[in-house]
Amino acid sequence: MEIWPGKPYPLGATYDGSGTNFALFSANAEKVELCLVEDDGRETERFSLDEVDAHVWHGYIPNLRPGQHYGYRVHGPYDPTKGQRFNPSKLLLDPYAKAIAGDLDGDMSIFAYPAGDPHGYSDADSAAHTMHSVVINPFFDWGNDRHPRLDYPDLVIYETHVKGMTMLNPAIPEALRGTYAGMGHPNNVSYLKHLGVNAVELMPVHQFVTDPSLEEKGLKNYWGYNTIGYFAPHNGYCSDRRGDRQVEEFKQMVKDLHSAGIEVILDVVYNHTAEGNQMGPTLSFRGLDNEVYYRLVEGDREHYFDTTGTGNSLLMRSPAVLQLIMDSLRYWITEMHVDGFRFDLASTLARELSSVDKLSAFFDIIHQDPIISQVKLIAEPWDVGEGGYNVGGFPILWSEWNGKYRDTVRDYWRGEPAKLGEFASRFSGSADLYAHTGRLPVASINFVTAHDGFTLLDLVSYNDKHNEANGEGGVDGDSNNKSWNHGEEGPSSDESINELRRRQRFNFLTTLLLSQGVPMISHGDELGRTQGGNNNGYCQDNEITWIHWNEDARDQKMYGFTRALIHLRNEHPVFRRRRFLAGDAARGGESDRGDIEWFSVNGEHMTDEEWTTAYAKALTISLNGASIDEPGKRGEHVEDDDFILMFNASEKDLEFTMPQWTHDLQWYRVIDTTAAQPIETDFVRAELLGSPETVTVRSRSIVVLASPLADRSL
């Protein structure tokens, strides 16, 4: 084979039909070698990249076709005290590799130092023990696929895991379970469609690795927050491990989900990499140009500045890092057709000193980019650094996982003393967090549970975490779960406890789906999924975390309730406001407009004292469907049915007095979380109460009444 000069752009390996161009950035390297390797790591050819433009080393190999494995050896000084860690004995991954083959085998050769001597230098060749970059075929028949471009207010997000979603599903062919093909299989797509969700938020699918410390315990990275390839779909989720098939399979999955009107949002980890701290392996960035890619400690450049708790942080002010992130995001949008991103520990990406800097370079380049700025952008608004909790601190275009919503709703339903004003603000879209920056209710991604923490069933079944299986002596995971076991820790044979637990799950889901903002459901909660009290399943790639689909494990009543709730939300614009309500957030948006009103149990408007009373645990919310002040998608006037929502988180049954204005209307009971049939969205089949003056609401339950527009026109 011969090598031609090639081009410095685009970075990565680019097949054009006649050959492949290679381009690699390294500002401080002295020499770069491109190595072609076999599947087993045997090096077959090596080329020196002698052409360098603006620190990009490049060359073109004619007739080199997709499927070829390759890596780089980068020469330069090895002086960790100066932040320099070049070591040409380590075969390095291309940061722009579109596919990555293989896995680490635990051999010490992937480390730049010998075993037992972290200050030494190892020249052991890592080629046979590391992963390899793969040249891909970029061509794919997308047909008429296009982004659904769903409006934020219409979203119901389903946080899920490619493997955990389908691994135990008998409706998926065995060979496809736990894979992209399984996620896109017609039976899985129809399940999501039938449930009513219209966006899946996939836990990390960028190529990741398992920490050696986990492998020593016989465990495996499950969540995937340990990225090494920002352009490559994780090869472990591909049904066919040959070559670059994971790229094609991922694209087909997206195409299949889009065909059902379901958007694909990726959970992405741009805050750190899998190389860890100074004791970690040399896989890619560390050996390519350590001081360009990583944030090092000032005055002690041997060590990494860590704001993530994972050993390292990418150097966000480095142009090369910013370009890598932007190129990666654009690639997943334009070439892989994804619809948005959830940024893990997003505060880290913009961190300047001790707080989120709204004017940071990261936000600037995102906002000006004509491609990235048009997709869904969701921040996890906290990290482990000083000032790391930044809910409400992000600028326009961004939505956020609203941790305050989660905490407030959990506290309310477990009966903790709390101010109802906080609950009202969270229910009405958290205007106190987002309105001041010009954002809208959709800035709040509302959730009660997520991958990190208890499942919904475990939230009502355990007071304490039970993480013994993680092999860390139970010290891992958060101890402040705001959970309540309702009288017995773990599974119970007491039917009264089980009934209360189910009722509480109904309460949580009803609160979530009827709140303003964007609801997010954690996968399997609708089926009664449990992790046995494990609230930190990051290393449990097994039946602890996977969804169990067998009839004995599936809670069909919970599934039916969840599906009906989503349908109710989708059918009624009063639950999906595009704008904040006009009134004070601490009073739930109530104003003279009357579109939302808050009442005490006696049917009177909430008093100042009632808003701030810590022991108050019951209230009524009225939603006036005739007072929606925002137009529809075509500029039309929007009207909806009227709703009365009665929340009783107390330990007593309460007699709620209906507000005076309701007495002339006909009311149907559409939700009663204590009833044998807890929800009925078809008003024809719902229980007609007439014009009641009072309604009994049992302890720890919700009753929702509806007065249809159709009845008023008769």
XYZ file of C-alpha atoms in Angstrom:
714
model
C 0.000 0.000 0.000
C 1.051 3.557 -0.683
C 0.093 6.740 1.135
C -0.744 10.085 -0.455
C -0.694 13.481 1.297
C -4.459 13.576 1.763
C -6.434 16.384 3.395
C -6.491 17.839 6.924
C -10.302 17.891 6.947
C -12.500 16.225 7.994
C -10.830 14.778 11.051
C -11.036 11.031 11.475
C -11.077 8.296 8.838
C -13.223 9.187 5.814
C -13.988 6.668 3.067
C -14.879 8.337 -0.262
C -15.524 5.271 -2.418
C -11.956 5.061 -3.736
C -9.894 5.130 -0.579
C -9.701 6.516 2.924
C -8.396 9.831 4.233
C -6.943 9.931 7.759
C -6.622 13.141 9.789
C -5.566 13.445 13.436
C -5.088 16.522 15.647
C -2.080 16.759 17.967
C -0.498 20.120 18.758
C 2.578 18.864 20.621
C 3.443 15.573 18.925
C 6.820 15.132 17.245
C 5.779 12.253 14.998
C 2.516 10.431 14.214
C 2.244 6.915 12.768
C -0.886 5.360 11.312
C -1.045 1.622 12.007
C -3.237 -0.875 10.156
C -4.072 -3.889 12.310
C -5.896 -7.195 12.105
C -8.792 -8.143 14.373
C -6.391 -9.829 16.788
C -4.199 -6.735 17.106
C -1.426 -7.840 14.769
C 0.013 -4.820 13.043
C 0.219 -5.321 9.264
C 1.420 -1.939 8.045
C 2.643 1.327 9.487
C 2.691 4.731 7.777
C 4.314 7.929 8.960
C 1.968 10.893 8.555
C 4.421 13.511 7.342
C 1.862 16.075 6.199
C 0.898 18.526 8.962
C -1.464 21.498 8.604
C -2.511 23.538 11.673
C -1.476 20.656 13.964
C -3.507 18.154 11.902
C -1.486 15.133 10.735
C -2.991 13.571 7.620
C -2.629 11.095 4.765
C -4.724 9.238 2.169
C -4.497 5.528 1.398
C -6.020 4.586 -1.973
C -8.203 1.472 -2.163
C -8.438 1.173 1.620
C -11.999 0.085 2.278
C -14.512 0.067 5.158
C -13.926 -2.570 7.814
C -10.201 -1.857 8.131
C -9.001 -1.676 11.753
C -6.452 0.998 12.593
C -4.829 2.997 15.381
C -2.143 5.604 15.979
C 1.255 5.699 17.614
C 2.161 9.218 18.665
C 5.722 10.232 19.513
C 6.727 13.065 21.810
C 8.089 13.811 25.271
C 6.992 11.760 28.273
C 7.222 14.090 31.257
C 4.099 13.842 33.448
C 5.305 16.683 35.684
C 4.871 18.954 32.669
C 1.602 17.322 31.598
C 3.244 15.445 28.704
C 2.406 11.738 28.358
C 3.363 10.622 24.844
C 4.154 6.913 24.568
C 4.390 5.359 21.068
C 4.212 1.820 22.459
C 0.506 2.405 23.084
C -1.795 1.954 20.110
C -4.273 4.809 20.391
C -7.881 5.152 19.340
C -8.823 7.862 16.870
C -10.942 10.442 18.786
C -13.029 10.753 15.607
C -13.412 6.999 15.031
C -16.941 6.276 13.774
C -16.742 2.684 14.978
C -14.589 0.899 17.542
C -13.889 -2.834 17.621
C -13.055 -5.078 20.528
C -12.663 -4.386 24.231
C -9.936 -4.140 26.853
C -8.646 -7.440 28.197
C -7.120 -6.116 31.438
C -3.493 -6.459 30.356
C -1.073 -3.989 31.979
C 0.246 -2.944 28.567
C -2.559 -0.402 28.229
C -0.954 1.580 31.057
C 1.968 3.916 30.404
C 3.728 2.679 33.564
C 4.781 -0.794 34.760
C 2.743 -2.630 37.371
C 3.548 -1.342 40.838
C 5.539 1.642 39.573
C 3.200 4.554 38.713
C 6.158 6.897 38.225
C 7.926 4.558 35.803
C 7.649 4.190 32.016
C 6.341 1.138 30.201
C 7.232 0.320 26.592
C 4.992 -2.735 26.451
C 3.010 -2.792 23.199
C -0.747 -2.494 23.812
C -1.954 -3.299 20.280
C -3.170 -6.818 21.060
C -4.874 -5.775 24.288
C -6.726 -2.587 23.419
C -9.614 -1.527 21.191
C -9.174 -0.555 17.550
C -10.697 2.160 15.420
C -12.587 0.971 12.340
C -13.098 2.616 8.963
C -16.841 2.707 8.295
C -19.034 2.767 5.240
C -20.837 6.115 5.596
C -23.565 5.262 3.090
C -27.030 4.255 4.356
C -30.468 4.242 2.770
C -32.463 6.561 5.015
C -35.409 6.517 2.618
C -37.861 9.253 3.613
C -36.707 9.373 7.250
C -36.850 12.771 8.880
C -36.730 14.241 12.366
C -40.241 14.214 13.926
C -39.506 17.674 15.400
C -42.128 17.314 18.115
C -42.980 20.405 20.105
C -41.621 20.351 23.644
C -45.051 20.658 25.330
C -46.179 17.502 23.540
C -43.254 15.374 24.703
C -43.518 12.426 27.043
C -39.943 11.202 27.545
C -39.124 7.590 28.346
C -35.638 7.193 29.833
C -34.408 3.765 28.852
C -31.362 1.578 28.277
C -30.645 -0.173 24.976
C -29.702 -3.440 26.656
C -31.906 -3.348 29.743
C -35.045 -2.561 27.746
C -35.127 -5.727 25.654
C -32.677 -8.229 27.153
C -35.408 -10.307 28.815
C -38.262 -9.587 26.406
C -39.593 -12.840 24.886
C -41.358 -10.821 22.161
C -37.935 -9.927 20.732
C -35.948 -12.628 18.852
C -33.248 -13.926 21.163
C -30.387 -12.888 18.869
C -31.620 -9.283 18.906
C -32.243 -8.850 22.624
C -30.172 -6.156 24.298
C -29.212 -4.540 21.002
C -30.016 -1.586 18.776
C -31.918 -4.014 16.555
C -33.937 -5.126 19.584
C -34.754 -1.524 20.495
C -35.928 -0.902 16.933
C -37.781 -4.229 16.610
C -41.474 -3.807 15.652
C -42.629 -5.419 18.920
C -40.611 -2.988 21.020
C -41.593 0.030 18.933
C -45.261 -0.939 19.131
C -44.950 -1.268 22.918
C -43.622 2.271 23.214
C -46.240 3.555 20.792
C -49.051 1.810 22.656
C -47.812 3.186 25.970
C -48.011 6.675 24.468
C -44.453 7.937 24.905
C -43.031 9.853 21.937
C -39.372 10.275 22.866
C -36.823 7.780 24.159
C -33.857 9.114 26.100
C -31.196 6.452 25.652
C -28.601 6.040 28.355
C -25.060 6.417 26.956
C -24.461 4.714 23.613
C -21.101 6.326 22.870
C -18.393 3.666 23.040
C -17.491 3.100 26.686
C -15.310 0.752 28.718
C -15.538 -1.029 32.048
C -13.258 0.111 34.843
C -10.633 -2.492 35.801
C -11.771 -2.173 39.433
C -15.228 -3.432 38.428
C -13.828 -6.307 36.396
C -11.840 -7.457 39.422
C -15.170 -7.764 41.288
C -16.808 -9.654 38.430
C -18.977 -6.633 37.636
C -19.448 -4.618 34.472
C -20.205 -1.018 33.553
C -23.936 -0.922 32.791
C -24.906 2.727 32.697
C -22.159 3.635 30.228
C -20.903 6.878 31.802
C -17.314 6.033 30.878
C -16.944 7.220 27.286
C -13.889 6.671 25.092
C -15.382 7.255 21.617
C -17.665 10.247 21.010
C -18.554 9.306 17.425
C -18.863 5.534 17.798
C -22.010 3.621 18.816
C -21.121 1.196 21.607
C -20.184 -2.100 19.956
C -21.585 -4.163 22.842
C -25.129 -3.226 21.788
C -24.758 -4.556 18.248
C -26.308 -7.881 17.300
C -23.551 -8.406 14.732
C -20.029 -7.707 16.045
C -18.375 -7.825 12.604
C -16.584 -4.678 11.518
C -18.670 -1.519 11.577
C -22.127 -3.096 11.682
C -23.041 -1.186 14.873
C -23.244 2.020 12.825
C -25.732 0.589 10.354
C -27.720 -1.083 13.129
C -27.955 2.141 15.131
C -29.160 4.044 12.082
C -31.822 1.418 11.403
C -33.008 1.675 15.015
C -33.430 5.435 14.685
C -35.239 4.989 11.387
C -37.618 2.446 12.935
C -38.405 4.667 15.935
C -38.917 7.713 13.719
C -41.377 5.763 11.590
C -43.562 5.519 14.713
C -43.181 9.228 15.498
C -40.784 8.570 18.374
C -37.798 10.879 18.820
C -34.368 9.661 19.920
C -32.479 11.650 22.568
C -28.977 10.569 23.588
C -27.530 10.808 27.083
C -24.010 12.098 26.358
C -20.911 12.358 28.539
C -18.613 15.143 27.371
C -17.379 16.102 30.829
C -14.781 13.332 31.268
C -13.369 10.259 29.537
C -12.699 6.632 30.427
C -8.966 7.249 30.860
C -9.444 8.331 34.492
C -6.744 10.030 36.563
C -2.951 9.736 36.340
C -3.254 6.053 37.265
C -5.624 5.288 34.388
C -4.923 3.600 31.046
C -3.570 5.288 27.923
C -6.221 4.605 25.320
C -6.588 7.762 23.246
C -6.602 11.396 24.410
C -3.891 10.975 27.071
C -1.388 9.693 24.518
C -2.484 11.981 21.674
C -1.899 15.256 23.528
C -2.611 15.095 27.230
C -2.260 18.801 28.024
C -4.529 19.839 25.136
C -7.401 17.497 26.000
C -7.439 17.434 29.804
C -7.717 20.031 32.524
C -4.576 19.687 34.659
C -3.940 21.005 38.148
C -2.186 24.372 38.033
C 1.272 24.029 39.540
C 0.959 20.229 39.639
C 0.455 19.159 36.028
C 1.025 15.504 36.819
C -2.481 15.420 38.276
C -5.901 16.031 36.750
C -8.392 18.678 37.861
C -11.491 16.628 38.627
C -14.945 18.234 38.815
C -16.751 15.020 37.900
C -15.651 12.485 40.500
C -14.335 10.253 37.735
C -10.668 11.180 37.733
C -10.479 13.759 34.962
C -12.248 16.642 33.235
C -11.937 17.665 29.607
C -10.340 21.072 29.042
C -13.390 22.976 27.853
C -11.454 26.114 26.930
C -9.298 24.170 24.492
C -10.340 24.850 20.871
C -9.558 21.237 19.987
C -11.901 19.936 22.715
C -14.667 22.337 21.771
C -14.316 21.331 18.130
C -14.421 17.645 19.081
C -17.654 18.121 21.013
C -19.302 20.228 18.336
C -18.247 17.904 15.525
C -19.552 14.952 17.514
C -22.926 16.561 18.223
C -23.381 17.595 14.596
C -22.411 14.093 13.434
C -25.056 12.425 15.575
C -27.684 14.857 14.274
C -26.813 14.905 10.582
C -25.457 11.393 10.012
C -27.203 9.374 12.738
C -30.457 11.406 12.729
C -30.853 11.742 16.499
C -33.203 14.422 17.811
C -31.483 15.792 20.877
C -29.126 15.282 23.786
C -29.165 15.058 27.556
C -25.808 16.275 28.845
C -24.448 14.392 31.832
C -23.073 16.696 34.564
C -23.671 19.626 32.228
C -22.507 22.176 34.782
C -18.978 20.869 34.286
C -19.060 21.743 30.595
C -19.517 25.410 31.360
C -17.705 25.635 34.643
C -15.587 28.722 35.146
C -14.282 28.850 38.705
C -17.212 27.825 40.947
C -20.455 28.373 39.039
C -22.096 27.864 35.692
C -21.009 30.719 33.461
C -23.872 31.551 31.098
C -21.397 33.279 28.823
C -18.958 30.381 28.601
C -17.548 29.365 25.261
C -19.484 26.122 25.356
C -22.864 27.829 25.489
C -21.809 30.424 22.934
C -20.858 27.900 20.300
C -23.953 25.786 20.937
C -26.269 28.767 20.552
C -24.736 30.006 17.327
C -24.600 26.625 15.653
C -27.408 26.352 13.068
C -27.701 22.575 13.490
C -27.193 21.880 17.182
C -29.283 24.830 18.368
C -32.332 23.350 16.632
C -32.505 20.037 18.502
C -33.538 19.176 22.056
C -30.896 20.238 24.591
C -31.350 18.922 28.126
C -28.918 19.547 30.977
C -28.263 17.529 34.073
C -27.697 20.731 36.044
C -25.317 19.543 38.726
C -21.859 18.156 39.260
C -19.663 17.306 42.220
C -17.616 20.506 42.220
C -18.016 23.572 44.389
C -21.306 25.257 43.545
C -22.242 22.224 41.521
C -26.027 22.366 41.995
C -27.296 24.688 39.299
C -30.970 23.894 38.737
C -32.380 26.927 36.963
C -28.943 28.247 36.099
C -28.829 27.461 32.378
C -29.569 29.920 29.561
C -32.269 29.927 26.883
C -32.545 26.935 24.524
C -31.828 24.588 27.429
C -34.173 22.395 29.409
C -33.038 20.852 32.683
C -33.632 17.756 34.726
C -35.556 19.409 37.563
C -34.192 17.787 40.706
C -36.218 20.177 42.853
C -39.403 18.825 41.248
C -38.348 15.269 42.138
C -37.530 16.151 45.741
C -40.650 18.230 46.347
C -43.059 15.646 44.946
C -41.384 12.841 46.876
C -41.571 14.824 50.113
C -45.209 15.745 49.563
C -46.422 12.201 49.050
C -44.491 10.745 51.959
C -46.139 13.332 54.192
C -43.088 15.399 55.069
C -43.758 18.863 56.487
C -43.409 21.227 53.573
C -44.712 24.495 52.265
C -47.466 24.037 49.734
C -46.092 27.026 47.820
C -43.085 24.930 46.814
C -45.336 22.124 45.623
C -47.541 24.576 43.712
C -44.538 26.085 41.952
C -43.234 22.701 40.865
C -46.669 21.550 39.692
C -47.220 24.696 37.640
C -43.923 24.549 35.745
C -41.333 25.984 38.176
C -41.575 29.563 36.942
C -39.455 30.607 39.924
C -36.527 28.668 38.410
C -36.906 29.407 34.721
C -39.062 32.438 33.902
C -36.414 35.016 34.881
C -34.111 33.821 32.084
C -36.804 34.046 29.436
C -37.430 30.329 29.347
C -40.785 28.560 29.250
C -42.381 25.719 31.273
C -40.749 23.179 28.955
C -37.411 24.164 30.503
C -38.466 21.882 33.355
C -37.975 18.172 32.678
C -40.117 16.780 35.477
C -39.347 13.387 36.931
C -39.899 11.388 40.096
C -37.452 8.580 39.311
C -34.561 8.103 36.906
C -31.788 5.568 36.319
C -29.829 7.079 39.212
C -31.734 6.131 42.345
C -34.689 3.952 43.258
C -37.225 2.677 40.764
C -40.780 3.840 41.427
C -41.690 0.551 43.122
C -38.545 0.670 45.262
C -39.272 4.294 46.178
C -42.399 3.144 48.023
C -40.893 -0.145 49.288
C -37.586 0.820 50.924
C -36.469 3.356 53.484
C -32.813 2.558 52.883
C -30.609 1.654 49.937
C -29.526 -1.955 49.549
C -26.416 -1.842 47.370
C -24.522 -4.834 48.740
C -24.312 -6.413 45.275
C -22.152 -3.478 44.102
C -19.227 -4.725 46.173
C -18.531 -1.401 47.908
C -19.780 -2.309 51.353
C -22.980 -0.326 50.846
C -21.231 3.063 50.930
C -22.020 3.885 47.301
C -25.200 5.600 46.207
C -27.179 8.389 47.853
C -28.603 7.741 51.323
C -31.067 10.635 51.090
C -33.697 9.036 48.882
C -36.809 10.738 50.282
C -38.400 7.312 50.146
C -40.875 5.526 52.432
C -41.449 1.790 52.769
C -45.011 2.209 54.169
C -44.423 -0.064 57.126
C -42.153 -2.867 55.992
C -38.745 -2.886 54.305
C -38.799 -4.557 50.932
C -41.370 -6.994 49.521
C -44.380 -7.522 51.759
C -47.089 -10.151 52.112
C -49.311 -7.604 53.848
C -51.977 -6.678 51.292
C -52.793 -3.408 53.036
C -49.178 -2.298 52.617
C -49.094 -3.451 49.002
C -52.341 -1.617 48.247
C -50.978 1.593 49.754
C -47.750 1.251 47.821
C -49.650 0.858 44.561
C -51.854 3.838 45.413
C -48.751 5.945 46.067
C -47.313 4.968 42.712
C -50.587 6.057 41.122
C -50.243 9.342 43.018
C -46.686 9.927 41.834
C -47.521 9.228 38.209
C -50.692 11.331 38.294
C -48.796 14.271 39.751
C -46.040 13.846 37.154
C -48.246 13.534 34.072
C -50.603 16.376 35.017
C -47.877 18.890 35.952
C -46.814 21.683 33.623
C -43.458 21.041 31.995
C -42.124 17.942 30.242
C -42.667 14.605 32.028
C -40.011 11.892 32.006
C -40.750 8.292 32.972
C -38.021 5.836 33.934
C -38.257 2.596 31.976
C -40.117 -0.210 33.626
C -41.817 1.954 36.251
C -45.025 1.403 34.343
C -44.545 -2.353 34.830
C -43.535 -2.351 38.492
C -39.808 -2.862 37.871
C -37.687 -3.356 40.995
C -33.945 -3.367 41.639
C -34.394 -4.932 45.069
C -33.587 -1.652 46.783
C -30.351 -1.044 44.842
C -30.273 2.686 44.106
C -26.985 2.705 42.199
C -27.172 0.016 39.521
C -24.292 1.436 37.466
C -22.378 -1.844 37.627
C -25.285 -4.291 37.467
C -25.487 -5.419 33.855
C -27.808 -8.243 34.789
C -31.335 -9.053 35.885
C -31.118 -6.572 38.775
C -31.471 -3.693 36.308
C -33.043 -5.265 33.216
C -36.808 -5.064 32.674
C -38.559 -8.335 33.490
C -41.307 -8.999 30.947
C -42.759 -12.254 32.249
C -46.351 -12.131 33.413
C -45.464 -12.701 37.073
C -43.204 -9.618 37.100
C -45.419 -7.276 35.069
C -47.891 -5.092 36.902
C -50.614 -4.865 34.270
C -52.764 -2.556 36.369
C -49.874 -0.105 36.681
C -49.229 -0.326 32.946
C -52.873 0.370 32.112
C -52.948 3.300 34.521
C -49.782 4.831 33.085
C -50.998 4.441 29.517
C -54.338 6.057 30.328
C -52.615 8.941 32.142
C -50.405 9.661 29.141
C -53.491 9.579 26.916
C -55.258 12.028 29.248
C -52.316 14.416 29.096
C -52.031 14.152 25.329
C -55.729 14.857 24.846
C -55.970 17.950 27.039
C -54.001 21.159 26.447
C -54.681 22.415 30.005
C -51.911 20.023 31.109
C -49.499 21.085 28.332
C -49.174 24.868 28.532
C -46.582 26.514 26.288
C -46.367 29.603 28.481
C -46.075 30.172 32.184
C -49.232 30.955 34.087
C -49.599 34.661 34.820
C -49.530 34.653 38.621
C -46.862 34.281 41.287
C -44.993 30.989 41.096
C -45.207 30.540 44.882
C -48.994 30.663 44.513
C -49.022 28.135 41.679
C -49.456 30.749 38.939
C -52.894 31.854 40.192
C -54.061 35.249 38.891
C -57.216 37.184 38.042
C -57.254 35.356 34.719
C -58.663 32.279 36.455
C -56.888 29.721 34.282
C -55.610 28.022 37.448
C -56.929 28.402 40.982
C -55.856 26.841 44.261
C -58.304 26.020 47.055
C -58.093 24.556 50.522
C -60.151 21.545 51.577
C -63.045 23.860 52.557
C -63.430 25.090 48.961
C -62.079 28.582 49.689
C -59.084 30.177 48.030
C -55.830 29.402 49.797
C -54.886 31.981 52.405
C -51.345 33.252 52.985
C -51.210 31.211 56.161
C -52.283 28.030 54.360
C -49.630 28.524 51.686
C -46.889 28.574 54.313
C -48.240 26.084 56.863
C -45.866 23.178 57.154
C -48.466 20.656 58.246
C -50.913 21.316 55.387
C -51.041 18.236 53.165
C -54.241 18.630 51.128
C -55.420 21.056 48.457
C -57.595 21.477 45.386
C -56.453 22.699 41.980
C -58.909 23.923 39.370
C -57.931 24.185 35.720
C -60.257 26.325 33.587
C -60.247 25.070 30.014
C -61.944 28.209 28.718
C -59.181 30.508 30.021
C -56.235 29.231 27.991
C -54.672 32.434 26.685
C -52.257 30.940 24.161
C -53.161 30.018 20.560
C -52.932 26.560 19.052
C -50.373 25.467 16.476
C -52.344 27.141 13.686
C -53.169 30.268 15.636
C -56.608 29.009 16.607
C -58.337 29.716 19.899
C -57.863 26.790 22.267
C -60.533 25.579 24.653
C -60.548 22.511 26.826
C -62.600 20.746 29.460
C -62.475 21.978 33.061
C -60.662 19.871 35.647
C -60.675 19.702 39.438
C -57.679 17.964 41.025
C -57.912 17.038 44.706
C -54.687 16.019 46.435
C -54.743 14.427 49.883
C -51.307 13.436 51.212
C -52.541 13.218 54.808
C -53.137 10.053 56.795
C -56.891 10.799 57.065
C -59.825 10.613 54.674
C -61.022 14.158 53.996
C -64.281 15.695 52.809
C -63.368 18.230 50.122
C -65.802 21.074 49.460
C -66.154 21.900 45.781
C -65.381 25.535 44.850
C -68.465 27.698 44.407
C -67.985 28.157 40.648
C -68.303 24.415 40.001
C -71.855 24.020 41.287
C -73.588 24.712 37.979
C -71.566 22.161 36.009
C -71.727 18.404 35.556
C -68.690 16.554 36.855
C -67.274 13.135 36.010
C -64.796 11.236 38.174
C -61.936 10.397 35.799
C -59.268 9.478 38.389
C -59.517 8.047 41.879
C -56.245 6.433 42.882
C -58.026 4.328 45.538
C -60.633 2.846 43.195
C -60.616 -0.643 41.718
C -60.701 1.109 38.324
C -58.457 4.074 39.161
C -58.742 5.924 35.834
C -61.295 6.323 33.060
C -60.442 8.835 30.364
C -63.572 8.179 28.315
C -66.125 10.462 29.959
C -68.971 8.355 28.586
C -67.828 5.474 30.777
C -66.660 7.597 33.708
C -68.747 7.909 36.859
C -71.086 10.897 36.649
C -71.204 12.716 39.974
C -73.512 15.489 38.814
C -72.931 18.753 40.713
C -71.629 17.615 44.091
C -71.040 20.051 46.910
C -68.494 17.750 48.557
C -66.262 14.882 47.477
C -64.628 12.362 49.802
C -60.938 11.892 49.094
C -59.345 9.003 50.931
C -56.028 9.327 52.675
C -52.965 9.501 50.455
C -54.882 9.664 47.223
C -55.864 11.858 44.299
C -59.292 12.435 42.817
C -59.579 14.170 39.439
C -62.941 15.420 38.163
C -63.717 16.687 34.670
C -66.527 18.821 33.291
C -66.621 18.302 29.518
C -67.204 21.153 27.110
C -69.691 18.964 25.264
C -71.972 18.843 28.317
C -72.024 22.622 28.534
C -73.162 23.011 24.968
C -76.301 20.907 25.467
